[in-house]
PDB file of C-alpha atoms and ligand atoms in Angstrom:
ATOM      1  CA  MET A   1      51.119   1.204 -73.154  1.00  0.00           C
ATOM      2  CA  SER A   2      50.309   1.209 -69.372  1.00  0.00           C
ATOM      3  CA  ASN A   3      50.247   4.778 -67.703  1.00  0.00           C
ATOM      4  CA  LEU A   4      53.109   4.857 -65.215  1.00  0.00           C
ATOM      5  CA  THR A   5      53.873   7.893 -62.603  1.00  0.00           C
ATOM      6  CA  LEU A   6      57.122   7.904 -61.023  1.00  0.00           C
ATOM      7  CA  ILE A   7      57.161   9.861 -57.769  1.00  0.00           C
ATOM      8  CA  VAL A   8      60.445  10.799 -56.080  1.00  0.00           C
ATOM      9  CA  ALA A   9      62.053  13.411 -53.800  1.00  0.00           C
ATOM     10  CA  ALA A  10      65.462  14.579 -55.350  1.00  0.00           C
ATOM     11  CA  THR A  11      67.966  17.271 -54.755  1.00  0.00           C
ATOM     12  CA  LYS A  12      69.246  19.279 -57.380  1.00  0.00           C
ATOM     13  CA  THR A  13      71.882  17.032 -58.338  1.00  0.00           C
ATOM     14  CA  ASN A  14      69.427  14.058 -58.146  1.00  0.00           C
ATOM     15  CA  GLY A  15      70.393  12.542 -54.711  1.00  0.00           C
ATOM     16  CA  ILE A  16      67.645  10.293 -53.281  1.00  0.00           C
ATOM     17  CA  GLY A  17      69.186   8.359 -50.787  1.00  0.00           C
ATOM     18  CA  LYS A  18      71.748   7.860 -48.100  1.00  0.00           C
ATOM     19  CA  ASN A  19      72.753   4.492 -46.224  1.00  0.00           C
ATOM     20  CA  GLY A  20      69.674   2.688 -47.580  1.00  0.00           C
ATOM     21  CA  ASN A  21      67.349   5.642 -46.480  1.00  0.00           C
ATOM     22  CA  LEU A  22      65.988   9.139 -47.277  1.00  0.00           C
ATOM     23  CA  PRO A  23      68.634  11.940 -46.442  1.00  0.00           C
ATOM     24  CA  TRP A  24      66.014  13.863 -44.818  1.00  0.00           C
ATOM     25  CA  ARG A  25      62.948  13.446 -42.560  1.00  0.00           C
ATOM     26  CA  LEU A  26      60.108  15.810 -43.878  1.00  0.00           C
ATOM     27  CA  PRO A  27      56.768  14.661 -42.605  1.00  0.00           C
ATOM     28  CA  LYS A  28      54.673  16.801 -44.746  1.00  0.00           C
ATOM     29  CA  GLU A  29      56.453  15.788 -47.716  1.00  0.00           C
ATOM     30  CA  MET A  30      55.800  12.364 -46.575  1.00  0.00           C
ATOM     31  CA  LYS A  31      52.092  13.002 -46.300  1.00  0.00           C
ATOM     32  CA  TYR A  32      52.058  14.450 -49.782  1.00  0.00           C
ATOM     33  CA  PHE A  33      53.528  11.046 -50.926  1.00  0.00           C
ATOM     34  CA  ALA A  34      51.130   8.977 -49.047  1.00  0.00           C
ATOM     35  CA  ARG A  35      48.190  11.222 -50.096  1.00  0.00           C
ATOM     36  CA  VAL A  36      49.020  11.210 -53.901  1.00  0.00           C
ATOM     37  CA  THR A  37      49.805   7.402 -53.941  1.00  0.00           C
ATOM     38  CA  SER A  38      46.767   6.384 -52.293  1.00  0.00           C
ATOM     39  CA  GLY A  39      44.056   8.658 -53.995  1.00  0.00           C
ATOM     40  CA  ALA A  40      41.766   6.691 -55.876  1.00  0.00           C
ATOM     41  CA  PRO A  41      38.212   6.440 -56.477  1.00  0.00           C
ATOM     42  CA  GLU A  42      35.562   4.539 -54.701  1.00  0.00           C
ATOM     43  CA  GLY A  43      36.415   0.706 -55.469  1.00  0.00           C
ATOM     44  CA  PHE A  44      39.722   1.363 -56.850  1.00  0.00           C
ATOM     45  CA  SER A  45      43.365   1.165 -55.424  1.00  0.00           C
ATOM     46  CA  ASN A  46      46.619   2.305 -56.944  1.00  0.00           C
ATOM     47  CA  MET A  47      49.499   0.121 -57.181  1.00  0.00           C
ATOM     48  CA  VAL A  48      52.757   1.146 -55.911  1.00  0.00           C
ATOM     49  CA  ILE A  49      55.757  -0.613 -57.383  1.00  0.00           C
ATOM     50  CA  MET A  50      59.216  -0.729 -55.766  1.00  0.00           C
ATOM     51  CA  GLY A  51      62.704  -2.305 -55.876  1.00  0.00           C
ATOM     52  CA  ARG A  52      63.741  -4.472 -52.995  1.00  0.00           C
ATOM     53  CA  ASN A  53      65.867  -1.975 -51.256  1.00  0.00           C
ATOM     54  CA  THR A  54      63.236   0.645 -51.443  1.00  0.00           C
ATOM     55  CA  TRP A  55      60.949  -2.044 -49.655  1.00  0.00           C
ATOM     56  CA  GLU A  56      63.497  -2.576 -47.051  1.00  0.00           C
ATOM     57  CA  SER A  57      63.950   1.057 -46.462  1.00  0.00           C
ATOM     58  CA  ILE A  58      60.188   1.506 -45.482  1.00  0.00           C
ATOM     59  CA  PRO A  59      59.894   1.409 -41.628  1.00  0.00           C
ATOM     60  CA  ALA A  60      58.554  -1.911 -40.727  1.00  0.00           C
ATOM     61  CA  GLN A  61      55.200  -0.433 -39.363  1.00  0.00           C
ATOM     62  CA  PHE A  62      54.389   1.282 -42.518  1.00  0.00           C
ATOM     63  CA  ARG A  63      54.869  -1.959 -44.822  1.00  0.00           C
ATOM     64  CA  PRO A  64      53.101  -2.743 -46.739  1.00  0.00           C
ATOM     65  CA  LEU A  65      52.045   0.926 -47.358  1.00  0.00           C
ATOM     66  CA  PRO A  66      48.213   0.902 -46.497  1.00  0.00           C
ATOM     67  CA  LYS A  67      45.453   1.413 -48.904  1.00  0.00           C
ATOM     68  CA  ARG A  68      47.691   0.596 -51.772  1.00  0.00           C
ATOM     69  CA  LEU A  69      48.594  -2.562 -53.726  1.00  0.00           C
ATOM     70  CA  ASN A  70      52.328  -3.150 -52.915  1.00  0.00           C
ATOM     71  CA  VAL A  71      54.337  -4.725 -55.364  1.00  0.00           C
ATOM     72  CA  VAL A  72      58.236  -5.456 -54.970  1.00  0.00           C
ATOM     73  CA  ILE A  73      60.635  -6.330 -57.447  1.00  0.00           C
ATOM     74  CA  SER A  74      63.520  -8.914 -56.844  1.00  0.00           C
ATOM     75  CA  ARG A  75      65.257 -11.325 -58.852  1.00  0.00           C
ATOM     76  CA  ASN A  76      65.475 -13.518 -55.967  1.00  0.00           C
ATOM     77  CA  SER A  77      62.281 -15.426 -55.913  1.00  0.00           C
ATOM     78  CA  ALA A  78      62.985 -16.731 -52.339  1.00  0.00           C
ATOM     79  CA  TYR A  79      62.866 -13.445 -50.833  1.00  0.00           C
ATOM     80  CA  GLU A  80      60.595 -13.049 -47.927  1.00  0.00           C
ATOM     81  CA  LEU A  81      58.624 -10.019 -47.892  1.00  0.00           C
ATOM     82  CA  PHE A  82      57.544 -10.192 -44.154  1.00  0.00           C
ATOM     83  CA  PRO A  83      59.091 -11.959 -41.035  1.00  0.00           C
ATOM     84  CA  GLU A  84      57.173 -14.969 -39.864  1.00  0.00           C
ATOM     85  CA  THR A  85      55.253 -12.885 -37.485  1.00  0.00           C
ATOM     86  CA  LYS A  86      53.582 -10.739 -40.304  1.00  0.00           C
ATOM     87  CA  GLN A  87      52.771 -13.184 -42.929  1.00  0.00           C
ATOM     88  CA  THR A  88      49.091 -12.335 -43.118  1.00  0.00           C
ATOM     89  CA  GLU A  89      50.046  -9.066 -44.658  1.00  0.00           C
ATOM     90  CA  GLU A  90      49.576  -8.444 -48.407  1.00  0.00           C
ATOM     91  CA  ALA A  91      52.361  -7.585 -50.659  1.00  0.00           C
ATOM     92  CA  HIS A  92      53.448  -9.199 -54.087  1.00  0.00           C
ATOM     93  CA  LEU A  93      56.895 -10.165 -55.196  1.00  0.00           C
ATOM     94  CA  TYR A  94      57.732 -10.124 -58.960  1.00  0.00           C
ATOM     95  CA  PRO A  95      61.064 -10.663 -60.658  1.00  0.00           C
ATOM     96  CA  ASN A  96      60.962  -7.782 -63.152  1.00  0.00           C
ATOM     97  CA  LEU A  97      59.012  -4.692 -63.900  1.00  0.00           C
ATOM     98  CA  LEU A  98      57.176  -6.041 -66.890  1.00  0.00           C
ATOM     99  CA  SER A  99      55.759  -9.131 -64.838  1.00  0.00           C
ATOM    100  CA  ALA A 100      54.789  -6.702 -62.208  1.00  0.00           C
ATOM    101  CA  LEU A 101      52.813  -4.396 -64.522  1.00  0.00           C
ATOM    102  CA  ASN A 102      51.136  -7.592 -66.055  1.00  0.00           C
ATOM    103  CA  PHE A 103      49.860  -8.399 -62.467  1.00  0.00           C
ATOM    104  CA  ALA A 104      46.001  -7.706 -62.485  1.00  0.00           C
ATOM    105  CA  PRO A 105      44.548  -8.623 -59.059  1.00  0.00           C
ATOM    106  CA  LYS A 106      41.391 -10.538 -58.967  1.00  0.00           C
ATOM    107  CA  ASP A 107      39.692  -8.855 -56.241  1.00  0.00           C
ATOM    108  CA  ARG A 108      40.019  -4.942 -57.117  1.00  0.00           C
ATOM    109  CA  GLN A 109      40.444  -2.319 -59.716  1.00  0.00           C
ATOM    110  CA  ILE A 110      43.712  -0.671 -60.299  1.00  0.00           C
ATOM    111  CA  HIS A 111      43.385   2.985 -60.685  1.00  0.00           C
ATOM    112  CA  ARG A 112      47.229   4.396 -61.132  1.00  0.00           C
ATOM    113  CA  LYS A 113      50.465   2.760 -61.073  1.00  0.00           C
ATOM    114  CA  PHE A 114      53.246   4.450 -59.273  1.00  0.00           C
ATOM    115  CA  ILE A 115      57.221   3.659 -59.474  1.00  0.00           C
ATOM    116  CA  ILE A 116      58.226   4.487 -56.099  1.00  0.00           C
ATOM    117  CA  GLY A 117      61.927   3.788 -56.305  1.00  0.00           C
ATOM    118  CA  GLY A 118      64.872   3.269 -56.053  1.00  0.00           C
ATOM    119  CA  ASN A 119      67.678   4.142 -58.298  1.00  0.00           C
ATOM    120  CA  SER A 120      67.311   1.137 -60.513  1.00  0.00           C
ATOM    121  CA  LEU A 121      63.618   1.297 -61.149  1.00  0.00           C
ATOM    122  CA  TYR A 122      63.920   5.009 -61.677  1.00  0.00           C
ATOM    123  CA  ALA A 123      66.511   4.520 -64.290  1.00  0.00           C
ATOM    124  CA  GLU A 124      64.590   1.672 -66.023  1.00  0.00           C
ATOM    125  CA  THR A 125      61.309   3.657 -66.381  1.00  0.00           C
ATOM    126  CA  LEU A 126      62.931   7.280 -67.218  1.00  0.00           C
ATOM    127  CA  GLY A 127      65.383   5.731 -69.753  1.00  0.00           C
ATOM    128  CA  GLY A 128      64.874   7.080 -73.298  1.00  0.00           C
ATOM    129  CA  LYS A 129      64.210   4.521 -75.951  1.00  0.00           C
ATOM    130  CA  GLY A 130      66.114   1.337 -75.518  1.00  0.00           C
ATOM    131  CA  HIS A 131      67.218   1.453 -71.714  1.00  0.00           C
ATOM    132  CA  SER A 132      64.859  -1.400 -71.171  1.00  0.00           C
ATOM    133  CA  MET A 133      64.081  -4.207 -73.324  1.00  0.00           C
ATOM    134  CA  GLN A 134      60.470  -3.626 -73.205  1.00  0.00           C
ATOM    135  CA  ASP A 135      60.801   0.039 -73.336  1.00  0.00           C
ATOM    136  CA  ILE A 136      58.491   0.726 -70.142  1.00  0.00           C
ATOM    137  CA  ARG A 137      58.514   4.298 -69.779  1.00  0.00           C
ATOM    138  CA  ALA A 138      57.027   6.532 -67.105  1.00  0.00           C
ATOM    139  CA  ASP A 139      55.052   9.300 -68.742  1.00  0.00           C
ATOM    140  CA  ARG A 140      54.690  11.455 -65.716  1.00  0.00           C
ATOM    141  CA  VAL A 141      57.058  12.481 -62.894  1.00  0.00           C
ATOM    142  CA  LEU A 142      55.842  13.985 -59.432  1.00  0.00           C
ATOM    143  CA  LEU A 143      59.156  15.500 -58.371  1.00  0.00           C
ATOM    144  CA  THR A 144      59.852  16.755 -55.141  1.00  0.00           C
ATOM    145  CA  ARG A 145      62.691  19.090 -55.556  1.00  0.00           C
ATOM    146  CA  ILE A 146      64.822  19.410 -52.681  1.00  0.00           C
ATOM    147  CA  LEU A 147      66.300  23.032 -53.065  1.00  0.00           C
ATOM    148  CA  GLU A 148      68.392  23.597 -49.810  1.00  0.00           C
ATOM    149  CA  PRO A 149      70.444  22.319 -48.170  1.00  0.00           C
ATOM    150  CA  ALA A 150      72.046  20.712 -50.975  1.00  0.00           C
ATOM    151  CA  PHE A 151      72.393  17.138 -48.981  1.00  0.00           C
ATOM    152  CA  GLU A 152      75.802  16.646 -50.702  1.00  0.00           C
ATOM    153  CA  ASP A 153      76.371  13.338 -48.941  1.00  0.00           C
ATOM    154  CA  CYS A 154      73.836  11.347 -50.891  1.00  0.00           C
ATOM    155  CA  ASP A 155      75.102   7.964 -51.973  1.00  0.00           C
ATOM    156  CA  THR A 156      72.168   7.153 -54.014  1.00  0.00           C
ATOM    157  CA  PHE A 157      71.003   9.213 -57.060  1.00  0.00           C
ATOM    158  CA  MET A 158      68.113   8.879 -59.871  1.00  0.00           C
ATOM    159  CA  PRO A 159      68.895   9.786 -63.383  1.00  0.00           C
ATOM    160  CA  ASN A 160      69.296  13.442 -64.447  1.00  0.00           C
ATOM    161  CA  PHE A 161      66.033  13.044 -66.304  1.00  0.00           C
ATOM    162  CA  LEU A 162      65.827  16.803 -67.065  1.00  0.00           C
ATOM    163  CA  SER A 163      69.370  16.651 -68.475  1.00  0.00           C
ATOM    164  CA  SER A 164      70.011  18.740 -71.716  1.00  0.00           C
ATOM    165  CA  ASP A 165      72.025  16.183 -73.194  1.00  0.00           C
ATOM    166  CA  PRO A 166      70.314  15.176 -76.331  1.00  0.00           C
ATOM    167  CA  CYS A 167      71.710  11.701 -76.237  1.00  0.00           C
ATOM    168  CA  ALA A 168      70.536  11.171 -72.603  1.00  0.00           C
ATOM    169  CA  SER A 169      67.367  13.004 -72.507  1.00  0.00           C
ATOM    170  CA  VAL A 170      63.784  12.661 -73.672  1.00  0.00           C
ATOM    171  CA  ALA A 171      62.064  15.943 -73.876  1.00  0.00           C
ATOM    172  CA  TRP A 172      60.053  16.630 -70.640  1.00  0.00           C
ATOM    173  CA  GLN A 173      57.790  19.725 -69.983  1.00  0.00           C
ATOM    174  CA  ARG A 174      56.857  21.146 -66.511  1.00  0.00           C
ATOM    175  CA  ALA A 175      53.024  21.077 -65.944  1.00  0.00           C
ATOM    176  CA  SER A 176      51.384  23.978 -64.357  1.00  0.00           C
ATOM    177  CA  HIS A 177      50.746  23.957 -60.772  1.00  0.00           C
ATOM    178  CA  GLY A 178      46.956  23.921 -61.520  1.00  0.00           C
ATOM    179  CA  ASP A 179      47.527  20.848 -63.623  1.00  0.00           C
ATOM    180  CA  LEU A 180      49.438  19.210 -60.732  1.00  0.00           C
ATOM    181  CA  GLU A 181      46.201  19.858 -58.367  1.00  0.00           C
ATOM    182  CA  THR A 182      43.975  18.502 -60.920  1.00  0.00           C
ATOM    183  CA  TRP A 183      45.941  15.355 -61.383  1.00  0.00           C
ATOM    184  CA  VAL A 184      46.236  15.073 -57.673  1.00  0.00           C
ATOM    185  CA  GLY A 185      42.606  15.718 -56.833  1.00  0.00           C
ATOM    186  CA  GLY A 186      43.308  18.186 -54.201  1.00  0.00           C
ATOM    187  CA  ASP A 187      45.131  21.191 -53.069  1.00  0.00           C
ATOM    188  CA  VAL A 188      48.931  21.228 -53.292  1.00  0.00           C
ATOM    189  CA  PRO A 189      51.157  23.869 -51.741  1.00  0.00           C
ATOM    190  CA  LYS A 190      52.546  26.224 -54.146  1.00  0.00           C
ATOM    191  CA  GLY A 191      56.048  27.518 -54.407  1.00  0.00           C
ATOM    192  CA  VAL A 192      58.880  26.920 -52.121  1.00  0.00           C
ATOM    193  CA  GLN A 193      57.972  24.886 -49.008  1.00  0.00           C
ATOM    194  CA  GLU A 194      60.031  24.966 -45.819  1.00  0.00           C
ATOM    195  CA  GLU A 195      60.220  22.245 -43.116  1.00  0.00           C
ATOM    196  CA  LYS A 196      62.548  21.757 -40.401  1.00  0.00           C
ATOM    197  CA  GLY A 197      65.039  24.233 -42.416  1.00  0.00           C
ATOM    198  CA  VAL A 198      64.688  22.175 -45.753  1.00  0.00           C
ATOM    199  CA  LYS A 199      63.605  23.878 -48.671  1.00  0.00           C
ATOM    200  CA  TYR A 200      61.663  22.105 -51.428  1.00  0.00           C
ATOM    201  CA  GLU A 201      58.954  22.517 -54.201  1.00  0.00           C
ATOM    202  CA  PHE A 202      56.245  20.011 -55.651  1.00  0.00           C
ATOM    203  CA  GLU A 203      56.475  19.861 -59.380  1.00  0.00           C
ATOM    204  CA  MET A 204      54.925  17.716 -62.102  1.00  0.00           C
ATOM    205  CA  TRP A 205      56.590  16.741 -65.302  1.00  0.00           C
ATOM    206  CA  LEU A 206      55.100  15.328 -68.444  1.00  0.00           C
ATOM    207  CA  ARG A 207      56.827  13.290 -71.205  1.00  0.00           C
ATOM    208  CA  ARG A 208      56.376  15.384 -74.586  1.00  0.00           C
ATOM    209  CA  GLU A 209      56.132  12.364 -76.993  1.00  0.00           C
TER     210      GLU A 209
HETATM  211  N1  FOL B   1      58.428  10.381 -53.083  1.00  0.00           N
HETATM  212  C1  FOL B   1      58.414  11.720 -52.315  1.00  0.00           C
HETATM  213  N2  FOL B   1      57.731  12.707 -52.891  1.00  0.00           N
HETATM  214  N3  FOL B   1      59.057  11.736 -51.039  1.00  0.00           N
HETATM  215  C2  FOL B   1      59.325  10.564 -50.673  1.00  0.00           C
HETATM  216  O1  FOL B   1      59.782  10.553 -49.466  1.00  0.00           O
HETATM  217  C3  FOL B   1      59.514   9.399 -51.282  1.00  0.00           C
HETATM  218  N4  FOL B   1      59.866   8.183 -50.563  1.00  0.00           N
HETATM  219  C4  FOL B   1      59.933   7.255 -51.501  1.00  0.00           C
HETATM  220  C5  FOL B   1      59.355   7.203 -52.803  1.00  0.00           C
HETATM  221  N5  FOL B   1      59.068   8.233 -53.245  1.00  0.00           N
HETATM  222  C6  FOL B   1      59.033   9.385 -52.603  1.00  0.00           C
HETATM  223  C7  FOL B   1      60.522   5.844 -51.085  1.00  0.00           C
HETATM  224  N6  FOL B   1      60.842   5.789 -49.662  1.00  0.00           N
HETATM  225  C8  FOL B   1      57.551   5.613 -46.788  1.00  0.00           C
HETATM  226  C9  FOL B   1      59.079   5.284 -46.630  1.00  0.00           C
HETATM  227  C10 FOL B   1      59.810   5.666 -47.282  1.00  0.00           C
HETATM  228  C11 FOL B   1      59.553   5.739 -48.814  1.00  0.00           C
HETATM  229  C12 FOL B   1      58.278   5.684 -49.132  1.00  0.00           C
HETATM  230  C13 FOL B   1      57.261   5.750 -48.111  1.00  0.00           C
HETATM  231  C14 FOL B   1      56.602   5.332 -45.789  1.00  0.00           C
HETATM  232  O2  FOL B   1      56.592   5.078 -44.764  1.00  0.00           O
HETATM  233  N7  FOL B   1      55.258   6.066 -46.218  1.00  0.00           N
HETATM  234  C15 FOL B   1      54.264   6.089 -45.354  1.00  0.00           C
HETATM  235  C16 FOL B   1      54.071   7.520 -44.735  1.00  0.00           C
HETATM  236  C17 FOL B   1      53.347   7.438 -43.152  1.00  0.00           C
HETATM  237  C18 FOL B   1      53.638   8.920 -42.812  1.00  0.00           C
HETATM  238  O3  FOL B   1      54.739   9.186 -42.278  1.00  0.00           O
HETATM  239  O4  FOL B   1      52.718   9.532 -42.995  1.00  0.00           O
HETATM  240  C19 FOL B   1      52.768   5.965 -46.404  1.00  0.00           C
HETATM  241  O5  FOL B   1      51.858   5.701 -45.833  1.00  0.00           O
HETATM  242  O6  FOL B   1      53.052   6.287 -47.518  1.00  0.00           O
END
């Protein structure tokens, strides 16, 4: 099974988006996302896998996300990743997650694979056994928990993977802050962070089985 890490910023009620965008603008949190998803040993790069809506939500000037192998999932094989003027850029389109994960680029080695959204890819990789046909599961979640304000006007949500409903959930355990820093390979601010009046915390969760 391929190691897969899900990275997300979500409110306490698992809100992740609003009107096709992030509900907040948190530059330092975004820098953490960029650092973690980019970090790879010399000669390696990470793969960032996203749904088509997430691709479109990334500001055009940051697309493709630099220094990462960008993979976009859409069932529409005619989907144009770039406008005519930007077609020298590199990003890859796959019809489903399984074919994306089987993609092995010839010109570089892949270090880590990240699922970066949105709700349907999160659901597919968080689901317990039987959610997706091939049982592709994320074994690690890098969760930025948005604590305050509540951002109650979110219109997009990730599954409640920490739900105690035994039917819906698989057991997850929170890793220590030290384990998060070791995995990320650098310092991560510990405890509640505040940026522009928004409080949040960097967490790492590991699947038990
Ligand atoms: N995970 C976390 N922790 N925070 C997020 O904001 C987040 N966002 C997505 C997925 N996982 C996340 C999806 N949305 C960019 C924009 C939206 C987006 C993901 C990435 C983006 O522009 N990224 C640039 C940042 C440039 C900068 O402002 O420093 C990048 O290079 O990664």
